[in-house]
């Protein structure tokens, strides 16, 4: 019988009874054909491939990452807790060394969910990778981690969550924000004051194909990862760079995704977007499974695959080459850039508007990061949505020094409950979460 | 003999379909010869009764139908035992079923009183197949297992070397222990005592205590395996939020044991499992009872695609056109008709066909941003059951 070279854990949870709405791309049937493909290929009979059911993520798991307005119970459904719990299960079996790698094929996705959650954006409410990562950091201790997001949309939620954390390097490949939702993910989004340079965006032009993706991986991502030396590599495996995806304009292939996964060699992959449920998902998911298991994926080919049609234009190839040089140079100069940005400042203010496209909510946010020499610095978010509900949130980061911890608590105490709908304190070192309101 | 894989099962799994088809063709000639011999033998005896053959799913089919799908008759023995147990049992509870033999013990489970199936099919000689089968797991421990003492601890099985010493064998066995404790009255008790003395010697125990220890150990082995299997079964993959949150978990409320040592072991098992252990009055012959009373079974898989306007049932070679408004309810009705037809073809009598839908799902297919049709999938079966029950010969509690 066929045996996988790497022991692979699969959390396959298609949630056949959950949808945003009956004809929404994020609907019951999304992983049906992927399931057919996995079953028909006999994947679950392969030696060293083991399947697991999701856990149910807890409220505490969510609160390590998010400020849900008004609270977790109100914003987050059981389906979301299962999706996050699926990612957590995948990470646990890797951490416990039951398997070498794990792939969580779960839905709904999460990479557009930011720290504050007023509603659903980009089909995401809670950030499943972040919830997974913070769960295992709480359980197994600190971990230097790289998250490589290969979804076609910018992983703006994950960027926001790890904006100021240099122990989490976030790299996002995506279609240029000038041409696609969520409209962010440019080079100058380079990380908060405690982590300048550790947020890397790679906005690719529409029409990028196999050649371009693998070029970026080999010439930019891998050299940066070699330098960063993460303990753990997580792949946010969105599959909408595929040439059949209805929402995007890229030319990537199933075999290309498998090749990318093979070269990136992540410990954990978590499914994100990808809405070509018949034309792409069965083949891309199969490719990733085979690549992670160390099995031959060279024969994976979509029925309508046409090499000539998917060939990348020389203009795009040239553009990507220059883009990679540019980004790599910025990475090499991150210390100088940080010095210039931080010079003579005690804190950095970041004003933003966040649009929740799925729910049609606009949020107005001010993030304030303390610049601290001993840690990544206590920080706060003041926010209000166009439906009201102003909040104030304090985060004491995991690596906080004692004075930042004290400052976090005093800022929380001083916050005026009359002024806000709710005030939050996320104390990561002691893994506690407090709220107050009138 | 050419076997068309899709006629054996409509379940998706290419490698299993290949192995199943291979086995079906491989045993075809042997099976055909066997059938002919049976027919000739019956003819010679002037027996005109219809002939059925047992399948691994606890059901039967006519010998004629068997000639086409002989692969389904492989490993039907353990299934017969489970069906035999059912003949004496009227329950809607979860239970463990044990067929304790001389060499092995077969373990099966009842969920709400119904025997559990293998999710896809049994493994034959290491290769997974699509042969529908009751879930049974065999472990190498039984009445005639070899007993050894290694590093001051007792090891039972997995091999059987000989008959029990009380019956003239050369090595001590659990059956000898049962005889020593007065739980079984066969053979030469003196020889059984010396068997247990031999074991006791290594453990500094009397023959009586050694015998008790042997049976306790046997119950331990069975209990450990049952727990392991239950963990496995209760974490089987689920694909809906509802199942994950509220899905059925099997929690056995009692044990039903059959086979030679069943009666003797019942009190020991009861003690070790902490739940009642019952056994039928004719516990030694339950397997044969199961084989004799099993009903004809069948299974089909139906796929409907209303965008393409097709309905197909691979097992029956049915490919029909349907309207674009064809719905789940119509599909269910059609599936029930077809499963009845299939059961008749396999030799079932009309009054014994209990057809049911096992799985039914209906997904909207969306192309672009519009619903283009429905994707309906149905699995229907005539479930394993018995022609009649022997409830007047019900189980005995230990």
mmCIF file of N, CA and C in Angstrom, chain A residues 144-210:
data_model
loop_
_atom_site.group_PDB
_atom_site.id
_atom_site.type_symbol
_atom_site.label_atom_id
_atom_site.label_comp_id
_atom_site.label_asym_id
_atom_site.label_seq_id
_atom_site.Cartn_x
_atom_site.Cartn_y
_atom_site.Cartn_z
ATOM 1 N N UNK A 144 8.882 31.488 17.551
ATOM 2 C CA UNK A 144 9.154 32.407 16.451
ATOM 3 C C UNK A 144 8.476 31.830 15.211
ATOM 4 N N UNK A 145 7.541 32.582 14.663
ATOM 5 C CA UNK A 145 6.663 32.005 13.643
ATOM 6 C C UNK A 145 6.602 32.869 12.388
ATOM 7 N N UNK A 146 6.593 32.211 11.248
ATOM 8 C CA UNK A 146 6.345 32.933 9.995
ATOM 9 C C UNK A 146 4.998 32.487 9.449
ATOM 10 N N UNK A 147 4.157 33.455 9.111
ATOM 11 C CA UNK A 147 2.893 33.145 8.436
ATOM 12 C C UNK A 147 3.028 33.607 6.994
ATOM 13 N N UNK A 148 2.906 32.673 6.082
ATOM 14 C CA UNK A 148 2.983 33.021 4.661
ATOM 15 C C UNK A 148 1.590 32.845 4.067
ATOM 16 N N UNK A 149 1.019 33.972 3.647
ATOM 17 C CA UNK A 149 -0.366 33.987 3.185
ATOM 18 C C UNK A 149 -0.372 33.938 1.665
ATOM 19 N N UNK A 150 -0.845 32.824 1.111
ATOM 20 C CA UNK A 150 -0.843 32.672 -0.343
ATOM 21 C C UNK A 150 -2.245 32.818 -0.934
ATOM 22 N N UNK A 151 -3.134 33.441 -0.170
ATOM 23 C CA UNK A 151 -4.462 33.779 -0.700
ATOM 24 C C UNK A 151 -4.289 34.953 -1.674
ATOM 25 N N UNK A 152 -5.192 35.054 -2.628
ATOM 26 C CA UNK A 152 -5.087 36.119 -3.637
ATOM 27 C C UNK A 152 -5.439 37.493 -3.066
ATOM 28 N N UNK A 153 -6.181 37.491 -1.956
ATOM 29 C CA UNK A 153 -6.536 38.757 -1.310
ATOM 30 C C UNK A 153 -5.532 39.044 -0.202
ATOM 31 N N UNK A 154 -5.259 40.316 -0.003
ATOM 32 C CA UNK A 154 -4.320 40.688 1.056
ATOM 33 C C UNK A 154 -4.842 40.200 2.414
ATOM 34 N N UNK A 155 -3.979 39.578 3.198
ATOM 35 C CA UNK A 155 -4.370 39.099 4.527
ATOM 36 C C UNK A 155 -4.351 40.242 5.519
ATOM 37 N N UNK A 156 -5.273 41.190 5.310
ATOM 38 C CA UNK A 156 -5.222 42.420 6.113
ATOM 39 C C UNK A 156 -5.547 42.185 7.585
ATOM 40 N N UNK A 157 -6.324 41.142 7.870
ATOM 41 C CA UNK A 157 -6.632 40.839 9.267
ATOM 42 C C UNK A 157 -5.402 40.337 10.001
ATOM 43 N N UNK A 158 -4.713 39.405 9.388
ATOM 44 C CA UNK A 158 -3.517 38.843 10.007
ATOM 45 C C UNK A 158 -2.451 39.934 10.148
ATOM 46 N N UNK A 159 -2.351 40.794 9.138
ATOM 47 C CA UNK A 159 -1.413 41.924 9.201
ATOM 48 C C UNK A 159 -1.710 42.788 10.420
ATOM 49 N N UNK A 160 -2.991 43.102 10.625
ATOM 50 C CA UNK A 160 -3.363 43.968 11.749
ATOM 51 C C UNK A 160 -3.028 43.304 13.088
ATOM 52 N N UNK A 161 -3.293 42.003 13.175
ATOM 53 C CA UNK A 161 -3.081 41.299 14.444
ATOM 54 C C UNK A 161 -1.590 41.218 14.792
ATOM 55 N N UNK A 162 -0.745 40.996 13.789
ATOM 56 C CA UNK A 162 0.693 40.839 14.062
ATOM 57 C C UNK A 162 1.506 42.074 13.682
ATOM 58 N N UNK A 163 0.825 43.189 13.494
ATOM 59 C CA UNK A 163 1.437 44.433 13.067
ATOM 60 C C UNK A 163 2.644 44.820 13.926
ATOM 61 N N UNK A 164 2.540 44.585 15.210
ATOM 62 C CA UNK A 164 3.583 45.081 16.122
ATOM 63 C C UNK A 164 4.337 43.935 16.802
ATOM 64 N N UNK A 165 4.330 42.744 16.171
ATOM 65 C CA UNK A 165 4.939 41.581 16.822
ATOM 66 C C UNK A 165 6.065 41.025 15.956
ATOM 67 N N UNK A 166 7.295 41.235 16.400
ATOM 68 C CA UNK A 166 8.374 40.762 15.532
ATOM 69 C C UNK A 166 8.644 39.273 15.679
ATOM 70 N N UNK A 167 7.996 38.655 16.633
ATOM 71 C CA UNK A 167 8.117 37.190 16.716
ATOM 72 C C UNK A 167 7.176 36.479 15.746
ATOM 73 N N UNK A 168 6.392 37.284 15.041
ATOM 74 C CA UNK A 168 5.552 36.712 13.981
ATOM 75 C C UNK A 168 5.823 37.479 12.699
ATOM 76 N N UNK A 169 6.527 36.848 11.799
ATOM 77 C CA UNK A 169 6.807 37.466 10.503
ATOM 78 C C UNK A 169 5.623 37.172 9.591
ATOM 79 N N UNK A 170 4.999 38.235 9.088
ATOM 80 C CA UNK A 170 3.852 38.021 8.201
ATOM 81 C C UNK A 170 4.229 38.389 6.768
ATOM 82 N N UNK A 171 4.084 37.428 5.870
ATOM 83 C CA UNK A 171 4.366 37.667 4.454
ATOM 84 C C UNK A 171 3.099 37.354 3.667
ATOM 85 N N UNK A 172 2.616 38.333 2.903
ATOM 86 C CA UNK A 172 1.392 38.101 2.131
ATOM 87 C C UNK A 172 1.654 38.286 0.641
ATOM 88 N N UNK A 173 1.385 37.237 -0.133
ATOM 89 C CA UNK A 173 1.344 37.310 -1.603
ATOM 90 C C UNK A 173 -0.098 37.685 -1.930
ATOM 91 N N UNK A 174 -0.307 38.603 -2.814
ATOM 92 C CA UNK A 174 -1.696 38.850 -3.217
ATOM 93 C C UNK A 174 -1.767 39.671 -4.490
ATOM 94 N N UNK A 175 -2.960 39.673 -5.069
ATOM 95 C CA UNK A 175 -3.183 40.518 -6.239
ATOM 96 C C UNK A 175 -3.185 41.970 -5.760
ATOM 97 N N UNK A 176 -2.482 42.829 -6.489
ATOM 98 C CA UNK A 176 -2.313 44.241 -6.139
ATOM 99 C C UNK A 176 -3.617 44.863 -5.632
ATOM 100 N N UNK A 177 -3.548 45.508 -4.476
ATOM 101 C CA UNK A 177 -4.719 46.101 -3.828
ATOM 102 C C UNK A 177 -5.420 47.165 -4.651
ATOM 103 N N UNK A 178 -4.730 47.678 -5.683
ATOM 104 C CA UNK A 178 -5.400 48.656 -6.543
ATOM 105 C C UNK A 178 -6.409 47.978 -7.451
ATOM 106 N N UNK A 179 -6.355 46.640 -7.517
ATOM 107 C CA UNK A 179 -7.247 45.931 -8.440
ATOM 108 C C UNK A 179 -8.174 44.944 -7.741
ATOM 109 N N UNK A 180 -8.079 44.825 -6.412
ATOM 110 C CA UNK A 180 -8.872 43.786 -5.731
ATOM 111 C C UNK A 180 -9.112 44.120 -4.263
ATOM 112 N N UNK A 181 -10.242 43.613 -3.742
ATOM 113 C CA UNK A 181 -10.543 43.671 -2.312
ATOM 114 C C UNK A 181 -9.352 43.091 -1.545
ATOM 115 N N UNK A 182 -8.952 43.557 -0.364
ATOM 116 C CA UNK A 182 -9.560 44.676 0.382
ATOM 117 C C UNK A 182 -8.918 46.022 0.068
ATOM 118 N N UNK A 183 -8.068 46.083 -0.978
ATOM 119 C CA UNK A 183 -7.504 47.374 -1.371
ATOM 120 C C UNK A 183 -6.307 47.806 -0.542
ATOM 121 N N UNK A 184 -5.743 46.883 0.211
ATOM 122 C CA UNK A 184 -4.550 47.206 1.007
ATOM 123 C C UNK A 184 -3.446 46.225 0.627
ATOM 124 N N UNK A 185 -2.356 46.263 1.409
ATOM 125 C CA UNK A 185 -1.282 45.305 1.175
ATOM 126 C C UNK A 185 -0.168 45.866 0.307
ATOM 127 N N UNK A 186 0.210 47.145 0.563
ATOM 128 C CA UNK A 186 1.287 47.757 -0.202
ATOM 129 C C UNK A 186 2.612 47.681 0.561
ATOM 130 N N UNK A 187 3.683 48.042 -0.155
ATOM 131 C CA UNK A 187 5.026 47.888 0.404
ATOM 132 C C UNK A 187 5.244 48.710 1.678
ATOM 133 N N UNK A 188 4.589 49.875 1.724
ATOM 134 C CA UNK A 188 4.848 50.747 2.884
ATOM 135 C C UNK A 188 4.104 50.300 4.138
ATOM 136 N N UNK A 189 3.273 49.270 4.041
ATOM 137 C CA UNK A 189 2.685 48.685 5.254
ATOM 138 C C UNK A 189 3.714 47.690 5.756
ATOM 139 N N UNK A 190 4.579 48.175 6.644
ATOM 140 C CA UNK A 190 5.845 47.489 6.886
ATOM 141 C C UNK A 190 5.981 47.030 8.339
ATOM 142 N N UNK A 191 4.912 47.212 9.134
ATOM 143 C CA UNK A 191 4.953 46.776 10.537
ATOM 144 C C UNK A 191 4.905 47.948 11.487
ATOM 145 N N UNK A 192 4.420 47.691 12.718
ATOM 146 C CA UNK A 192 4.322 48.727 13.753
ATOM 147 C C UNK A 192 5.699 49.030 14.338
ATOM 148 N N UNK A 193 5.765 50.017 15.261
ATOM 149 C CA UNK A 193 7.060 50.464 15.792
ATOM 150 C C UNK A 193 7.872 49.351 16.473
ATOM 151 N N UNK A 194 7.201 48.364 17.007
ATOM 152 C CA UNK A 194 7.920 47.262 17.654
ATOM 153 C C UNK A 194 8.337 46.184 16.666
ATOM 154 N N UNK A 195 7.933 46.308 15.402
ATOM 155 C CA UNK A 195 8.187 45.212 14.452
ATOM 156 C C UNK A 195 8.379 45.742 13.031
ATOM 157 N N UNK A 196 9.081 46.854 12.920
ATOM 158 C CA UNK A 196 9.241 47.441 11.580
ATOM 159 C C UNK A 196 10.043 46.493 10.687
ATOM 160 N N UNK A 197 9.477 46.180 9.551
ATOM 161 C CA UNK A 197 10.128 45.260 8.611
ATOM 162 C C UNK A 197 9.562 43.859 8.674
ATOM 163 N N UNK A 198 8.797 43.554 9.720
ATOM 164 C CA UNK A 198 8.318 42.180 9.904
ATOM 165 C C UNK A 198 6.909 41.966 9.361
ATOM 166 N N UNK A 199 6.473 42.917 8.537
ATOM 167 C CA UNK A 199 5.216 42.741 7.821
ATOM 168 C C UNK A 199 5.531 42.993 6.351
ATOM 169 N N UNK A 200 5.515 41.940 5.571
ATOM 170 C CA UNK A 200 5.977 42.060 4.194
ATOM 171 C C UNK A 200 4.837 41.790 3.219
ATOM 172 N N UNK A 201 4.549 42.795 2.412
ATOM 173 C CA UNK A 201 3.498 42.652 1.410
ATOM 174 C C UNK A 201 4.100 42.512 0.022
ATOM 175 N N UNK A 202 3.547 41.605 -0.747
ATOM 176 C CA UNK A 202 4.017 41.375 -2.114
ATOM 177 C C UNK A 202 2.821 41.512 -3.060
ATOM 178 N N UNK A 203 2.513 42.750 -3.460
ATOM 179 C CA UNK A 203 1.346 42.967 -4.340
ATOM 180 C C UNK A 203 1.688 42.607 -5.782
ATOM 181 N N UNK A 204 1.068 41.568 -6.285
ATOM 182 C CA UNK A 204 1.410 41.057 -7.620
ATOM 183 C C UNK A 204 0.415 41.555 -8.668
ATOM 184 N N UNK A 205 0.887 41.736 -9.890
ATOM 185 C CA UNK A 205 -0.015 42.240 -10.927
ATOM 186 C C UNK A 205 -1.018 41.173 -11.376
ATOM 187 N N UNK A 206 -2.208 41.583 -11.794
ATOM 188 C CA UNK A 206 -3.163 40.617 -12.354
ATOM 189 C C UNK A 206 -2.491 39.874 -13.502
ATOM 190 N N UNK A 207 -2.787 38.582 -13.621
ATOM 191 C CA UNK A 207 -2.181 37.800 -14.705
ATOM 192 C C UNK A 207 -0.925 37.058 -14.286
ATOM 193 N N UNK A 208 -0.517 37.205 -13.016
ATOM 194 C CA UNK A 208 0.656 36.472 -12.548
ATOM 195 C C UNK A 208 0.386 34.964 -12.617
ATOM 196 N N UNK A 209 1.343 34.223 -13.157
ATOM 197 C CA UNK A 209 1.183 32.768 -13.298
ATOM 198 C C UNK A 209 2.195 32.000 -12.481
ATOM 199 N N UNK A 210 2.312 30.702 -12.799
ATOM 200 C CA UNK A 210 3.185 29.800 -12.075
ATOM 201 C C UNK A 210 4.612 30.354 -11.963
#
